[in-house]
Tab-separated table of C-alpha atoms in Angstrom:
chain	number	residue	atom	x	y	z
A	1	MET	CA	-11.346	-6.384	-17.035
A	2	LYS	CA	-8.245	-8.365	-16.176
A	3	GLY	CA	-5.012	-6.376	-16.366
A	4	LEU	CA	-6.725	-2.998	-16.049
A	5	PHE	CA	-9.514	-3.015	-13.480
A	6	GLU	CA	-8.420	-5.636	-10.992
A	7	GLU	CA	-10.224	-6.398	-7.759
A	8	ILE	CA	-8.642	-6.506	-4.324
A	9	ALA	CA	-9.516	-8.130	-1.001
A	10	LEU	CA	-8.796	-6.535	2.376
A	11	ALA	CA	-8.028	-8.173	5.698
A	12	PRO	CA	-10.602	-7.210	8.356
A	13	SER	CA	-7.805	-6.370	10.831
A	14	LEU	CA	-7.014	-3.292	8.712
A	15	PHE	CA	-10.254	-1.741	9.933
A	16	LEU	CA	-9.976	-2.606	13.609
A	17	GLY	CA	-8.194	-0.524	16.221
A	18	THR	CA	-6.726	-3.509	18.047
A	19	ALA	CA	-3.364	-3.921	19.741
A	20	ASP	CA	-2.044	-5.670	16.633
A	21	THR	CA	-2.983	-2.736	14.357
A	22	PRO	CA	-2.759	0.407	16.492
A	23	ASP	CA	-2.435	2.810	13.578
A	24	THR	CA	-5.422	1.859	11.457
A	25	GLU	CA	-5.581	5.253	9.787
A	26	ALA	CA	-1.964	4.975	8.574
A	27	HIS	CA	-2.561	1.510	7.102
A	28	LEU	CA	-5.694	2.583	5.249
A	29	ARG	CA	-4.050	5.796	4.043
A	30	GLU	CA	-1.671	3.629	2.022
A	31	LEU	CA	-4.656	2.210	0.165
A	32	TYR	CA	-6.404	5.443	-0.785
A	33	PRO	CA	-4.487	5.773	-4.097
A	34	TYR	CA	-6.254	2.586	-5.181
A	35	LEU	CA	-9.531	4.483	-5.079
A	36	HIS	CA	-8.240	6.560	-8.030
A	37	ARG	CA	-7.528	3.472	-10.134
A	38	GLY	CA	-11.089	2.256	-10.409
A	39	LEU	CA	-10.326	-0.909	-8.478
A	40	SER	CA	-13.108	-2.699	-6.630
A	41	VAL	CA	-12.895	-4.124	-3.112
A	42	LEU	CA	-14.444	-7.569	-2.808
A	43	ASP	CA	-17.259	-7.985	-0.321
A	44	LEU	CA	-16.627	-11.674	0.210
A	45	ARG	CA	-19.249	-14.325	0.957
A	46	ASP	CA	-22.256	-12.451	-0.409
A	47	GLY	CA	-21.668	-9.383	1.765
A	48	GLU	CA	-20.651	-11.260	4.902
A	49	TRP	CA	-17.253	-9.484	4.929
A	50	SER	CA	-18.772	-5.987	5.261
A	51	GLN	CA	-21.443	-7.210	7.681
A	52	THR	CA	-18.696	-8.641	9.888
A	53	LEU	CA	-16.881	-5.311	9.884
A	54	ARG	CA	-19.967	-3.242	10.638
A	55	GLY	CA	-20.776	-5.473	13.593
A	56	ALA	CA	-17.203	-5.731	14.869
A	57	ILE	CA	-16.179	-4.430	18.260
A	58	GLY	CA	-13.293	-2.042	17.716
A	59	LEU	CA	-14.132	-0.825	14.209
A	60	SER	CA	-12.038	2.333	13.977
A	61	LYS	CA	-13.272	5.718	12.766
A	62	ALA	CA	-10.785	5.521	9.906
A	63	GLY	CA	-12.073	2.077	8.980
A	64	GLN	CA	-15.646	3.289	9.085
A	65	ALA	CA	-14.789	6.280	6.856
A	66	PHE	CA	-12.995	4.031	4.371
A	67	LEU	CA	-16.023	1.731	4.095
A	68	ILE	CA	-18.327	4.718	3.583
A	69	GLN	CA	-16.049	6.043	0.819
A	70	LEU	CA	-16.010	2.680	-0.937
A	71	LYS	CA	-19.800	2.505	-0.887
A	72	LYS	CA	-20.153	6.116	-2.047
A	73	ASN	CA	-17.796	5.457	-4.973
A	74	GLY	CA	-19.560	2.222	-5.911
A	75	GLN	CA	-16.314	0.307	-5.444
A	76	ILE	CA	-17.606	-2.679	-3.496
A	77	ALA	CA	-18.133	-5.850	-5.537
A	78	THR	CA	-20.062	-8.654	-3.844
A	79	THR	CA	-18.877	-12.223	-4.430
A	80	PRO	CA	-20.907	-15.401	-3.800
A	81	LYS	CA	-20.060	-17.756	-0.955
A	82	THR	CA	-17.571	-20.503	-1.828
A	83	SER	CA	-18.557	-22.769	1.077
A	84	ALA	CA	-21.402	-23.231	3.536
A	85	GLN	CA	-19.430	-21.744	6.421
A	86	LEU	CA	-16.306	-19.679	6.951
A	87	VAL	CA	-13.909	-21.668	9.134
A	88	GLY	CA	-12.463	-19.059	11.488
A	89	ARG	CA	-12.847	-15.300	11.482
A	90	ASP	CA	-9.213	-14.161	11.360
A	91	ASP	CA	-7.315	-12.773	8.375
A	92	ASP	CA	-6.135	-16.266	7.369
A	93	ALA	CA	-9.743	-17.422	7.074
A	94	TRP	CA	-10.679	-14.489	4.851
A	95	HIS	CA	-7.582	-15.069	2.708
A	96	ARG	CA	-8.654	-18.691	2.193
A	97	GLU	CA	-12.047	-17.420	1.055
A	98	ALA	CA	-10.372	-14.947	-1.346
A	99	ALA	CA	-8.169	-17.773	-2.664
A	100	ARG	CA	-11.248	-19.828	-3.584
A	101	VAL	CA	-12.761	-16.797	-5.326
A	102	ALA	CA	-9.446	-16.318	-7.189
A	103	GLU	CA	-9.868	-19.732	-8.765
A	104	ARG	CA	-12.666	-18.245	-10.871
A	105	HIS	CA	-11.385	-14.742	-11.635
A	106	ALA	CA	-8.312	-12.609	-11.035
A	107	ILE	CA	-7.777	-10.870	-7.698
A	108	HIS	CA	-4.959	-8.332	-7.670
A	109	ALA	CA	-3.957	-8.771	-4.026
A	110	PHE	CA	-5.057	-9.481	-0.468
A	111	PHE	CA	-3.938	-6.528	1.636
A	112	GLN	CA	-3.072	-6.896	5.316
A	113	ALA	CA	-1.446	-4.716	7.964
A	114	HIS	CA	1.652	-6.791	8.762
A	115	ARG	CA	3.615	-9.760	7.512
A	116	THR	CA	2.564	-12.986	9.180
A	117	GLY	CA	5.129	-15.402	7.762
A	118	ASN	CA	2.669	-17.172	5.462
A	119	GLU	CA	2.691	-14.718	2.548
A	120	GLU	CA	3.949	-17.294	0.031
A	121	GLY	CA	1.712	-19.852	-1.574
A	122	THR	CA	-1.911	-19.729	-2.647
A	123	PRO	CA	-2.952	-16.654	-4.653
A	124	PRO	CA	-4.036	-13.920	-4.328
A	125	PRO	CA	-0.687	-12.629	-3.042
A	126	ARG	CA	-0.716	-11.321	0.531
A	127	ILE	CA	0.704	-7.789	0.494
A	128	THR	CA	1.176	-5.407	3.403
A	129	THR	CA	-0.172	-1.882	3.036
A	130	SER	CA	3.376	-0.507	3.318
A	131	GLU	CA	4.177	-2.346	0.056
A	132	ALA	CA	1.145	-0.948	-1.757
A	133	SER	CA	2.955	1.943	-3.455
A	134	ALA	CA	5.058	-0.459	-5.509
A	135	HIS	CA	1.868	-1.864	-7.000
A	136	ILE	CA	0.062	1.456	-7.404
A	137	ALA	CA	2.966	3.047	-9.294
A	138	SER	CA	2.480	0.839	-12.349
A	139	GLU	CA	0.112	1.728	-15.196
A	140	PRO	CA	-1.806	-1.426	-16.154
A	141	SER	CA	-2.902	-1.765	-19.753
A	142	SER	CA	-5.435	-3.712	-21.776
A	143	THR	CA	-5.949	-4.539	-25.460
A	144	ILE	CA	-9.331	-3.626	-26.968
A	145	PRO	CA	-10.548	-4.895	-30.368
A	146	ARG	CA	-11.568	-1.909	-32.507
A	147	THR	CA	-15.056	-3.302	-33.097
A	148	PRO	CA	-18.436	-2.208	-31.685
A	149	SER	CA	-18.536	-5.291	-29.427
A	150	GLY	CA	-14.949	-4.733	-28.277
A	151	TRP	CA	-15.690	-1.130	-27.354
A	152	CYS	CA	-18.959	-2.132	-25.681
A	153	ASP	CA	-17.191	-4.672	-23.442
A	154	PHE	CA	-14.573	-2.121	-22.468
A	155	LEU	CA	-16.953	0.806	-21.877
A	156	THR	CA	-19.148	-1.461	-19.747
A	157	SER	CA	-16.183	-2.040	-17.429
A	158	VAL	CA	-15.630	1.742	-17.229
A	159	ILE	CA	-19.289	2.680	-16.633
A	160	LEU	CA	-19.509	0.064	-13.871
A	161	ARG	CA	-17.068	2.293	-11.975
A	162	THR	CA	-18.340	5.794	-12.724
A	163	ARG	CA	-21.443	7.956	-13.182
A	164	SER	CA	-19.610	10.595	-15.218
A	165	MET	CA	-17.372	10.098	-18.257
A	166	GLU	CA	-15.385	12.468	-20.466
A	167	ILE	CA	-14.205	11.229	-23.860
A	168	ILE	CA	-11.371	13.187	-25.476
A	169	ASP	CA	-10.752	12.442	-29.150
A	170	PRO	CA	-9.868	15.224	-31.610
A	171	TYR	CA	-11.388	13.337	-34.557
A	172	LEU	CA	-14.638	12.255	-32.895
A	173	ASN	CA	-17.507	13.023	-35.264
A	174	PRO	CA	-20.875	11.200	-35.240
A	175	GLU	CA	-21.238	11.789	-38.990
A	176	SER	CA	-18.008	9.900	-39.697
A	177	GLY	CA	-18.656	6.281	-40.662
A	178	ARG	CA	-16.036	4.906	-38.287
A	179	TYR	CA	-17.531	6.779	-35.290
A	180	ARG	CA	-21.234	6.212	-35.961
A	181	HIS	CA	-21.275	3.150	-33.719
A	182	LEU	CA	-20.165	5.081	-30.629
A	183	GLY	CA	-23.539	6.502	-29.575
A	184	LYS	CA	-25.278	3.103	-29.584
A	185	THR	CA	-22.204	1.489	-28.023
A	186	ILE	CA	-22.320	3.889	-25.056
A	187	VAL	CA	-26.068	3.234	-24.628
A	188	ASP	CA	-25.551	-0.554	-24.752
A	189	ALA	CA	-22.648	-0.360	-22.285
A	190	LEU	CA	-24.727	1.706	-19.851
A	191	HIS	CA	-27.602	-0.784	-20.096
A	192	ARG	CA	-25.254	-3.680	-19.338
A	193	ALA	CA	-23.417	-1.915	-16.512
A	194	ARG	CA	-26.212	-0.040	-14.724
A	195	PRO	CA	-29.624	-0.696	-16.321
A	196	GLY	CA	-32.162	2.012	-15.638
A	197	GLN	CA	-29.551	4.484	-14.373
A	198	GLY	CA	-28.174	7.584	-16.072
A	199	LEU	CA	-24.769	8.833	-17.131
A	200	ARG	CA	-23.199	12.282	-17.473
A	201	LEU	CA	-21.231	12.369	-20.719
A	202	HIS	CA	-18.862	15.104	-21.908
A	203	LEU	CA	-17.252	14.851	-25.344
A	204	HIS	CA	-14.141	16.840	-26.314
A	205	CYS	CA	-13.152	17.151	-29.962
A	206	LYS	CA	-12.010	19.662	-32.579
A	207	PRO	CA	-13.941	21.513	-35.284
A	208	THR	CA	-13.107	20.651	-38.877
A	209	ASP	CA	-12.006	23.231	-41.444
A	210	LEU	CA	-15.386	22.802	-43.165
A	211	ASP	CA	-17.126	23.560	-39.836
A	212	ASP	CA	-15.269	26.848	-39.662
A	213	THR	CA	-16.376	27.691	-43.206
A	214	ARG	CA	-20.021	26.840	-42.491
A	215	SER	CA	-20.126	28.789	-39.244
A	216	GLY	CA	-18.063	31.720	-40.481
A	217	GLY	CA	-15.839	31.164	-37.443
A	218	ALA	CA	-18.542	32.463	-35.081
A	219	HIS	CA	-18.612	30.593	-31.776
A	220	GLU	CA	-22.397	30.594	-31.385
A	221	ALA	CA	-22.938	29.335	-34.918
A	222	LEU	CA	-20.306	26.620	-34.399
A	223	ALA	CA	-21.977	25.540	-31.152
A	224	ARG	CA	-25.364	25.276	-32.900
A	225	LEU	CA	-23.808	23.323	-35.766
A	226	TRP	CA	-22.279	20.728	-33.451
A	227	SER	CA	-25.282	20.544	-31.111
A	228	ASP	CA	-27.517	19.845	-34.129
A	229	ARG	CA	-25.040	17.269	-35.454
A	230	MET	CA	-24.825	15.404	-32.148
A	231	ASN	CA	-28.560	15.662	-31.509
A	232	HIS	CA	-29.435	14.292	-34.938
A	233	SER	CA	-27.050	11.343	-34.619
A	234	TRP	CA	-27.168	10.378	-30.941
A	235	GLY	CA	-29.478	12.745	-29.038
A	236	PRO	CA	-32.767	10.758	-29.068
A	237	GLN	CA	-31.221	7.479	-27.902
A	238	PHE	CA	-29.168	9.289	-25.234
A	239	ARG	CA	-32.251	10.999	-23.815
A	240	ARG	CA	-34.257	7.752	-23.792
A	241	HIS	CA	-31.579	6.122	-21.642
A	242	GLY	CA	-30.909	8.990	-19.241
A	243	ILE	CA	-27.601	10.147	-20.724
A	244	SER	CA	-26.999	13.877	-20.209
A	245	ALA	CA	-24.483	14.930	-22.836
A	246	HIS	CA	-22.614	17.975	-24.064
A	247	VAL	CA	-19.666	18.626	-26.356
A	248	THR	CA	-16.766	21.085	-26.102
A	249	LEU	CA	-14.691	22.051	-29.144
A	250	TRP	CA	-11.036	22.969	-28.654
A	251	ASP	CA	-8.686	24.526	-31.166
A	252	ASP	CA	-5.551	23.078	-29.560
A	253	LEU	CA	-6.828	19.541	-30.178
A	254	ARG	CA	-5.991	20.151	-33.850
A	255	GLU	CA	-2.347	19.464	-33.019
A	256	GLN	CA	-3.074	16.700	-30.507
A	257	HIS	CA	-3.520	13.031	-31.311
A	258	ASP	CA	-3.847	11.627	-27.787
A	259	ARG	CA	-7.143	10.121	-26.720
A	260	TYR	CA	-8.391	9.806	-23.156
A	261	ILE	CA	-11.319	8.899	-20.939
A	262	LEU	CA	-11.561	10.829	-17.668
A	263	THR	CA	-13.943	9.932	-14.830
A	264	GLU	CA	-14.393	11.235	-11.280
A	265	ARG	CA	-11.689	8.939	-9.927
A	266	PHE	CA	-9.396	7.703	-12.704
A	267	GLY	CA	-8.199	8.397	-16.228
A	268	LEU	CA	-7.319	6.225	-19.240
A	269	PHE	CA	-4.982	6.777	-22.191
A	270	PHE	CA	-5.630	5.198	-25.610
A	271	THR	CA	-3.211	4.629	-28.472
A	272	ASN	CA	-5.964	5.143	-31.082
A	273	GLY	CA	-9.356	6.797	-31.336
A	274	PHE	CA	-12.757	5.479	-30.287
A	275	ASP	CA	-13.636	4.521	-33.846
A	276	VAL	CA	-13.724	1.087	-35.458
A	277	SER	CA	-11.038	-0.120	-37.846
A	278	GLY	CA	-12.233	0.359	-41.394
A	279	ASP	CA	-9.780	-1.575	-43.554
A	280	SER	CA	-6.760	-3.868	-43.415
A	281	SER	CA	-4.304	-0.953	-43.281
A	282	GLN	CA	-5.611	0.191	-39.879
A	283	GLU	CA	-4.723	-1.125	-36.456
A	284	LYS	CA	-7.176	-3.824	-35.415
A	285	ASN	CA	-6.692	-3.168	-31.683
A	286	VAL	CA	-6.194	-0.212	-29.371
A	287	GLU	CA	-4.161	-0.263	-26.156
A	288	ALA	CA	-5.661	1.346	-23.050
A	289	SER	CA	-3.653	2.164	-19.926
A	290	LEU	CA	-4.504	3.726	-16.577
A	291	LEU	CA	-3.002	7.141	-15.905
A	292	ASN	CA	-1.052	7.735	-12.737
A	293	SER	CA	-2.503	10.249	-10.271
A	294	ALA	CA	-0.333	13.181	-11.449
A	295	ARG	CA	-1.261	12.791	-15.141
A	296	PHE	CA	-4.908	12.218	-14.291
A	297	GLU	CA	-5.132	15.398	-12.208
A	298	ALA	CA	-3.266	17.459	-14.818
A	299	LEU	CA	-5.509	16.320	-17.668
A	300	SER	CA	-8.672	16.828	-15.625
A	301	LYS	CA	-7.649	20.438	-14.975
A	302	ARG	CA	-6.572	20.967	-18.589
A	303	HIS	CA	-9.941	19.879	-19.979
A	304	SER	CA	-12.084	21.679	-17.435
A	305	TYR	CA	-14.368	23.932	-19.467
A	306	HIS	CA	-14.984	26.313	-16.564
A	307	ALA	CA	-11.251	26.706	-15.894
A	308	HIS	CA	-10.323	27.170	-19.565
A	309	LYS	CA	-13.487	28.457	-21.258
A	310	ASN	CA	-11.536	31.314	-22.858
A	311	GLU	CA	-9.450	28.712	-24.723
A	312	ALA	CA	-12.431	26.626	-25.837
A	313	ARG	CA	-14.055	27.450	-29.159
A	314	CYS	CA	-17.541	26.658	-27.899
A	315	ARG	CA	-19.692	24.289	-25.887
A	316	GLY	CA	-22.976	22.714	-26.928
A	317	HIS	CA	-25.628	20.515	-25.313
A	318	PHE	CA	-27.660	17.802	-26.985
């Protein structure tokens, strides 16, 4: 999704322990924060880029580890070849290939170890790893239509980059008309992103005053109430599509209006809930932005059930 989950290309010299790039580990270390932003690294020419690296003489241990991490995280995106042959095998040749790919969709940057004097000109911009922090510091955002199709498009782009997703919305309730779409939307997004594969889903919301009345305030009764509610609304379709789901209820979400998605590697902030707009008085769009590393880590710790189970009202599975 342009503006939020950009893709980057990397110069092969970053991975090689040659005389021109003696400190490969230091160069790649500058790029590790990108792994927490959900960005994908392009495997140019139908995988030829990674094949070239794996067969290269001088592939450093740091370069090898970085490639392994990318593959483990599912952050390598293969692009088709733009020509019959790659003319040259140096960084300039790979930048020309990335430039042809960029004619069809956005590429955030082409990262290289050092300035070469030809940084200006054809996109994607050529950026040295030492300049990476200036780009990582920003929090990209994206506008999402508050419709089932708008949410499906967005959640597809998230699920492409994760196998685990936490949705935090104090007002999330499958029995509410504006949230009923969400279960099917998650299933459809998973099918589009990774057909035949599962997803771990954790929902965080707050109990209503009526829930407290029905359960008598007892945690076990409240957990059963919400497990039954979720199971009745979304459970069967989740199980059919390999989605393992549970819900945690928090009292302190009563005073909180912020909405988030947290994954293994990155977090997102939303200006509105994960519902659909019901009438003309409601916002038709929601803005989503990537959290910086500090906010992402803080929120992940704050919503960890095991770390804060004494503060949670209850937890249920469905």
